[in-house]
Coordinates of C-alpha atoms in Angstrom, one line a residue:
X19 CA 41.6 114.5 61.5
X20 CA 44.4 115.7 59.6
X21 CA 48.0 113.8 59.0
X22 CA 48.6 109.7 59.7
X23 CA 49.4 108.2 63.1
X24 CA 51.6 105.3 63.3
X25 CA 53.1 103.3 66.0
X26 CA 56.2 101.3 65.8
X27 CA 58.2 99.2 67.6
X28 CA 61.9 100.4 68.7
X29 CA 64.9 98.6 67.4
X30 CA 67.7 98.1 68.8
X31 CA 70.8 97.6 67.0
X32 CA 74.6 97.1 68.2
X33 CA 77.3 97.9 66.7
X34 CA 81.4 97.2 67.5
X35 CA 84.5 99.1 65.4
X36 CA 88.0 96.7 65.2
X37 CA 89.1 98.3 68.1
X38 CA 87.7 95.4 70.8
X39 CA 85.5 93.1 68.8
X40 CA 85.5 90.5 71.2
X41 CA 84.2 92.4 74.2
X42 CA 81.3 94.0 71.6
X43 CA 80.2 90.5 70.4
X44 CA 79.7 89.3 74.0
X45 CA 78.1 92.5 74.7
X46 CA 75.5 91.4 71.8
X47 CA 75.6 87.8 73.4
X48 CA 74.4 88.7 76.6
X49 CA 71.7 90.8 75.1
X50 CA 70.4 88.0 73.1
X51 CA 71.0 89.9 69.9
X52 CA 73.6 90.2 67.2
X53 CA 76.4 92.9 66.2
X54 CA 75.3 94.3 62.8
X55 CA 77.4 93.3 59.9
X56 CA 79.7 95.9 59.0
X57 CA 82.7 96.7 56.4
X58 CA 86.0 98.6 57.7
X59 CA 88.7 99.1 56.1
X60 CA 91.2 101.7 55.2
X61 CA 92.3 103.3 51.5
X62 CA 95.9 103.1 50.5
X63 CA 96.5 106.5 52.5
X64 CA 95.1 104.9 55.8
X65 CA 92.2 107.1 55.4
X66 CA 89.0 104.4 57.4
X67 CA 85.7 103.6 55.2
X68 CA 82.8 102.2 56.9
X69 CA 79.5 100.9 56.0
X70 CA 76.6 98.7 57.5
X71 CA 75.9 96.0 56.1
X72 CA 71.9 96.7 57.3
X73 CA 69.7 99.3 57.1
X74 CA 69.2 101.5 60.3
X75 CA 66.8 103.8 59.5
X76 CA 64.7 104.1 62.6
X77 CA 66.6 101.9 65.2
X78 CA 68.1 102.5 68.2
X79 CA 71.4 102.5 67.4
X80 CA 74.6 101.5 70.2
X81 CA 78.4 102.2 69.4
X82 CA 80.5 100.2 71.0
X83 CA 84.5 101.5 70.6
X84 CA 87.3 101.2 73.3
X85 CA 89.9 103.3 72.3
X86 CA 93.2 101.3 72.9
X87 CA 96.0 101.8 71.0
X88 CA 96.7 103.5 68.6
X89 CA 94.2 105.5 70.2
X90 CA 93.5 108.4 67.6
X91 CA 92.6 105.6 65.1
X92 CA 90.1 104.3 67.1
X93 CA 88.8 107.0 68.0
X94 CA 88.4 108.3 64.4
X95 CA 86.8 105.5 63.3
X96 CA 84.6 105.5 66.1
X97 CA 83.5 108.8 64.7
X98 CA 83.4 107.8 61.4
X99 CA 80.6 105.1 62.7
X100 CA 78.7 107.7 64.4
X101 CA 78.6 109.7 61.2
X102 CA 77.0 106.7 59.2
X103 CA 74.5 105.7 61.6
X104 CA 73.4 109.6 61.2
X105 CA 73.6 110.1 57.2
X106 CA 71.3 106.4 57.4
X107 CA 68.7 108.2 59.5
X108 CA 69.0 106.0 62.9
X109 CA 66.9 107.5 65.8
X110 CA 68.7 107.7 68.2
X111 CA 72.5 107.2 68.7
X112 CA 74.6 106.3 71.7
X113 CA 78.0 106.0 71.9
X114 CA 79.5 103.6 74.5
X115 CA 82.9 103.8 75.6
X116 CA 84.3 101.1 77.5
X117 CA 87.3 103.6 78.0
X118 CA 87.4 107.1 77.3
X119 CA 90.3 108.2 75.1
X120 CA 92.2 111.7 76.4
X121 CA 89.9 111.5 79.4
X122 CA 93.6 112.4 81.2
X123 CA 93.6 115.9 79.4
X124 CA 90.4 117.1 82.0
X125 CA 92.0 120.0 83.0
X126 CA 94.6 122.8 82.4
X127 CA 97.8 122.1 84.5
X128 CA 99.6 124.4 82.9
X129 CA 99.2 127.6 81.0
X130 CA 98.3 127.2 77.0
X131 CA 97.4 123.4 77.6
X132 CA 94.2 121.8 75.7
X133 CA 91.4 120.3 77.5
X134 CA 91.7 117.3 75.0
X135 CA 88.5 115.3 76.9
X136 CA 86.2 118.2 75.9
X137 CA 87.4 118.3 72.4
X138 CA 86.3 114.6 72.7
X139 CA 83.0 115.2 73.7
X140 CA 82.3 118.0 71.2
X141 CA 83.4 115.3 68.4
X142 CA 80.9 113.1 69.0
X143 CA 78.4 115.5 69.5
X144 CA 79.2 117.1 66.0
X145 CA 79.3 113.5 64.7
X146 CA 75.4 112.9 65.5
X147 CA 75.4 111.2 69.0
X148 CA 72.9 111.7 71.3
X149 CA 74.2 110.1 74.5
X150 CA 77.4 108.5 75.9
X151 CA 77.7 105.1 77.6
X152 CA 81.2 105.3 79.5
X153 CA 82.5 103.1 82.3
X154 CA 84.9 105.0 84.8
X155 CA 85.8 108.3 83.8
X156 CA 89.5 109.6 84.8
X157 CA 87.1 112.4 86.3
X158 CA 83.9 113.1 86.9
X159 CA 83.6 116.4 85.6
X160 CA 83.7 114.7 82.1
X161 CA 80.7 114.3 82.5
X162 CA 79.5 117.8 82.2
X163 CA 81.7 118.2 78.6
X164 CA 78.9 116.1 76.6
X165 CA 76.1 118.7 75.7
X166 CA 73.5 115.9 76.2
X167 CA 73.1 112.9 78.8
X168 CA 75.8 110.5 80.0
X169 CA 75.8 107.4 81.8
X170 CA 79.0 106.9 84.0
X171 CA 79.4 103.3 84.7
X172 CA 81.6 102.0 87.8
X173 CA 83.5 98.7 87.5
X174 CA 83.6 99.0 91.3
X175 CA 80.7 96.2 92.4
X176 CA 82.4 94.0 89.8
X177 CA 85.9 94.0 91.4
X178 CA 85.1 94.4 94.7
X179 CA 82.5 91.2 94.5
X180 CA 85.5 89.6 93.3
X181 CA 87.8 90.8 96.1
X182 CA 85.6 90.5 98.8
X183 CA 84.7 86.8 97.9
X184 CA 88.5 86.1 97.7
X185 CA 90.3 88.3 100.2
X186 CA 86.6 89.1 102.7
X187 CA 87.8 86.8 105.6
X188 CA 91.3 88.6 106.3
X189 CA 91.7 92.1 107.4
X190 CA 91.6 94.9 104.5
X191 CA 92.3 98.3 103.9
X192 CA 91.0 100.2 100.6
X193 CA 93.6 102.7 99.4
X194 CA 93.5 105.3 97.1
X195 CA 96.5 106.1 95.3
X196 CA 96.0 110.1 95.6
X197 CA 93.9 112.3 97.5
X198 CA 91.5 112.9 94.9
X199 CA 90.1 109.5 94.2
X200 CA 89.2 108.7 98.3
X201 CA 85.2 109.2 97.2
X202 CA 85.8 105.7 94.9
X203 CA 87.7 104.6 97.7
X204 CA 84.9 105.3 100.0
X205 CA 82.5 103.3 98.2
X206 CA 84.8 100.4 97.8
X207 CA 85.0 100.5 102.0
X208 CA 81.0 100.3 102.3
X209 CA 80.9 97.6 99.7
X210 CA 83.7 95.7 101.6
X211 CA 81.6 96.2 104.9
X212 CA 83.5 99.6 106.0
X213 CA 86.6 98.6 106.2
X214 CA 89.7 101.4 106.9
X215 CA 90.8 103.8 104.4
X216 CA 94.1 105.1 103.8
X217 CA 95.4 107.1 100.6
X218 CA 98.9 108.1 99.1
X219 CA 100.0 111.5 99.1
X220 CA 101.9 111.8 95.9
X221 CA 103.8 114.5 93.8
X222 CA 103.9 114.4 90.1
X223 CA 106.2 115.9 87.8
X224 CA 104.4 118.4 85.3
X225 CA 107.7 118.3 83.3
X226 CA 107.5 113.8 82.7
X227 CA 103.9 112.2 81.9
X228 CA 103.2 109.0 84.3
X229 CA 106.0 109.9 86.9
X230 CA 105.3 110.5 90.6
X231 CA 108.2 112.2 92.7
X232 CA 107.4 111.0 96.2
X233 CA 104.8 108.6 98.1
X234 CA 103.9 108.6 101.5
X235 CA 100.8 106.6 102.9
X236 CA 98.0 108.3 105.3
X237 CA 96.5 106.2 107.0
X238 CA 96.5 103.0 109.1
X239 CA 97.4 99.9 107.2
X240 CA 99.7 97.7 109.2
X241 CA 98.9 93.9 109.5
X242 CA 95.9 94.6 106.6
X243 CA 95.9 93.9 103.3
X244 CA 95.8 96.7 101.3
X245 CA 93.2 96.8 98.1
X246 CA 95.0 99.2 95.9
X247 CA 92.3 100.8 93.7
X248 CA 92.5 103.0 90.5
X249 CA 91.1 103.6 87.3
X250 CA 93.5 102.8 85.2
X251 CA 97.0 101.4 84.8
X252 CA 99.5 102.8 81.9
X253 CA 103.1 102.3 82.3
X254 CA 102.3 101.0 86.4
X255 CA 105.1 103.2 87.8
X256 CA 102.5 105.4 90.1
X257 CA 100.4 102.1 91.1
X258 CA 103.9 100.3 91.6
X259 CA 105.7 103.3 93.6
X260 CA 101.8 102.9 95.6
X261 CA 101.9 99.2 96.7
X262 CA 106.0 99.8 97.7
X263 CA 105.0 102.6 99.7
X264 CA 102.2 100.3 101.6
X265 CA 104.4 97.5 102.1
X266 CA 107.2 99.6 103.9
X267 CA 104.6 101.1 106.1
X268 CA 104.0 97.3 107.3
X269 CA 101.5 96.5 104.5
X270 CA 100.7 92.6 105.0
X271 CA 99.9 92.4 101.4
X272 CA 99.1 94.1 98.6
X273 CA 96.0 93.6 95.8
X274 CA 95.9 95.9 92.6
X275 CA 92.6 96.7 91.5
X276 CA 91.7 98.9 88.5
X277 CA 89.4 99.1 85.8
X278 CA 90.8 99.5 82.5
X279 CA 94.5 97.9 81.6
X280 CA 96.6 100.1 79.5
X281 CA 99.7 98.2 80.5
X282 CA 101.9 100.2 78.3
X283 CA 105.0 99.0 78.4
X284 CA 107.3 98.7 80.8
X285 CA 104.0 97.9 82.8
X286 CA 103.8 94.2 82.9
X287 CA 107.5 94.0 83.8
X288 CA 106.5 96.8 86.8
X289 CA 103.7 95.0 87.9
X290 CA 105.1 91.2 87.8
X291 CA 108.1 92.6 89.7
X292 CA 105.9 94.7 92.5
X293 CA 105.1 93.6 95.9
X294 CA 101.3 93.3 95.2
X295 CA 100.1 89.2 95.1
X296 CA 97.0 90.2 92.4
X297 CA 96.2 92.3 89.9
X298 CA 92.5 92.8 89.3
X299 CA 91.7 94.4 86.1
X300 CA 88.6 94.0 83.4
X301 CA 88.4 94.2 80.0
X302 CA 87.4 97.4 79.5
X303 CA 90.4 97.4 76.8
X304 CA 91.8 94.7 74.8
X305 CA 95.1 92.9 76.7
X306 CA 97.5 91.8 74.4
X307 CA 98.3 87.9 74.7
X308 CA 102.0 88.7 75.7
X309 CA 100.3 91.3 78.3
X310 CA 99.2 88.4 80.8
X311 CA 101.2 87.1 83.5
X312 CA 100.6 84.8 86.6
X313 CA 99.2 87.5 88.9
X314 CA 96.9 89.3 86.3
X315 CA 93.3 88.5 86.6
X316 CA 90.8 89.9 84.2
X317 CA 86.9 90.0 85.4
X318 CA 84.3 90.7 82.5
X319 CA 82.6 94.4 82.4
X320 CA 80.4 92.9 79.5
X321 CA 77.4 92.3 81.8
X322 CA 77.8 95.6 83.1
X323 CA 77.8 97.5 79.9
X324 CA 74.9 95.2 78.6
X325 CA 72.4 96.1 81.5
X326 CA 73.1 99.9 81.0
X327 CA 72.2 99.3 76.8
X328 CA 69.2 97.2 78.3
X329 CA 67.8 100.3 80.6
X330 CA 69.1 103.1 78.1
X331 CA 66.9 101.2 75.3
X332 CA 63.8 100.3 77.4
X333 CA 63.7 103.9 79.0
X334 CA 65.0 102.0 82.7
X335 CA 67.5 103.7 85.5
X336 CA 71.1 103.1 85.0
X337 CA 71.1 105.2 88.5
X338 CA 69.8 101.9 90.2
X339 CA 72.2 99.8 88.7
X340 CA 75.0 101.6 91.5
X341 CA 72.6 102.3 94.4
X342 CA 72.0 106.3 93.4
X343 CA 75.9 106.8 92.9
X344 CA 76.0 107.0 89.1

């Protein structure tokens, strides 16, 4: 018999960039490992350098980057990562993304617009990853940009455990802020045990980013309190405009729920100043110390992110981690 058979172990190894150390390291925590020692740091003409500290030849390599602001930094460097892990012959390479950067820029709206999430996926791809990790997508069709597989994680049975513990013995209502989110919405009804849905029919102006013109609110939601879902909150005005138009249609309280806090500002002053009694977020992204106010609660997506690694690696279902949704 001819050539040399061998079999090895897998090794996995995690990794974090600056952008969100902290989420990362408990990441690592939870899966009874360490983050690999790394150097980062930027030239004189804020050009990034990165180099492990390990080797990685062989292993099973996991990028963990959120790409807060500034955004094109992060994501740069996450890049960069990738890159290294490649030119130090790791196996295989996945890139998580607690949050998605561009994943807004889905679609043309307008004539001669980029689709800036594609460009996104293509980067990584020419960087040397193999897969993506990334927890609520803006759309699902971002999926589908990655030439390669993708694991969409949903925060959804994190915050609405937590809602549904706090808020299950009053009567709810799950609202979706537009039209096009009422699946998520769905799913947050049969994980509440079915209660109503409603949604806001909204208008936004292609000429100003982050501004909605009108709200109006289909759907029953008098006497309920109304969970408020979304991916994401930047500046708040649309979420804000949202729970105002629930309360005048004889809302009996408002909750906030969404996965990854931007909270660009003037968000916190929006959101401490809105009718809603809670926002639920997690810590998909880093929040700022001056960020947090009395109604902000922030549930951890660490042990969420850390079973997906744990199936990727050991060749499990992240499918059966959201009951066939993902």
């Amino acid at each position: 018999m001819s050539g040399m058979k061998r079999t090895t172990e897998k090794n996995l190894m995690v990794f974090t960039g600056r952008a969100h150390p902290s989420l990362a390291d408990e990441v690592a925590t939870l899966m009874g490992t360490e983050l690999v020692p790394t150097s980062a740091y930027e030239f004189a003409n804020s050009e990034i350098y990165v180099r492990y500290e390990e080797s990685v030849r062989g292993s099973d390599a996991f990028v963990i980057q959120s790409h807060t602001a500034p955004v094109n930094e992060w994501i740069m460097e996450h890049l960069i990562m990738v890159d290294a892990l490649k030119r130090a012959s790791a196996k295989r390479i996945t890139v998580v993304l607690p949050f998605y950067g561009y994943a807004r820029q889905d679609k043309k709206h307008r004539g001669r617009e980029p689709i800036s999430a594609r460009l996104m996926a293509d980067l990584f791809k020419t960087a040397g990853a193999d897969r993506l990790i990334a927890v609520d997508l803006h759309a699902d069709q971002i999926q589908g940009f990655f030439d390669g597989p993708v694991d969409h994680l949903m925060a959804m049975p994190i915050l609405a455990d937590y809602v549904k513990e706090k808020y299950g013995d009053q009567r709810l209502a799950v609202v979706s802020p537009d039209a096009g989110r009422i699946k998520v919405a769905e799913r947050w009804s049969a994980r509440l045990g079915g209660v109503p849905l409603a949604f806001i029919h909204k208008t936004r102006r292609e000429d100003r980013p982050n501004e909605t013109v009108a709200n109006r609110v289909v759907g029953k939601v008098e006497g309920r309190i109304c969970i408020l879902t979304d991916d994401m909150i930047d500046t708040g005005g649309t979420i804000v405009k949202a729970a105002d138009a629930l309360m005048a249609d004889g809302a009996a309280g408002v909750i906030i729920a969404a996965t990854h806090a931007i909270l660009s500002d003037p968000a916190v002053d929006r959101l401490k100043n809105s009718p809603a009694t809670e926002v639920v977020v997690t810590n998909t992204l880093p929040i700022a110390p001056e960020c947090h106010f009395d109604k902000l609660t922030v549930l951890s997506i660490a042990p969420l992110i850390s079973r997906a690694i744990k199936e990727v690696f050991e060749d499990g279902s992240v499918t059966s981690m959201f009951d066939g949704h993902a």
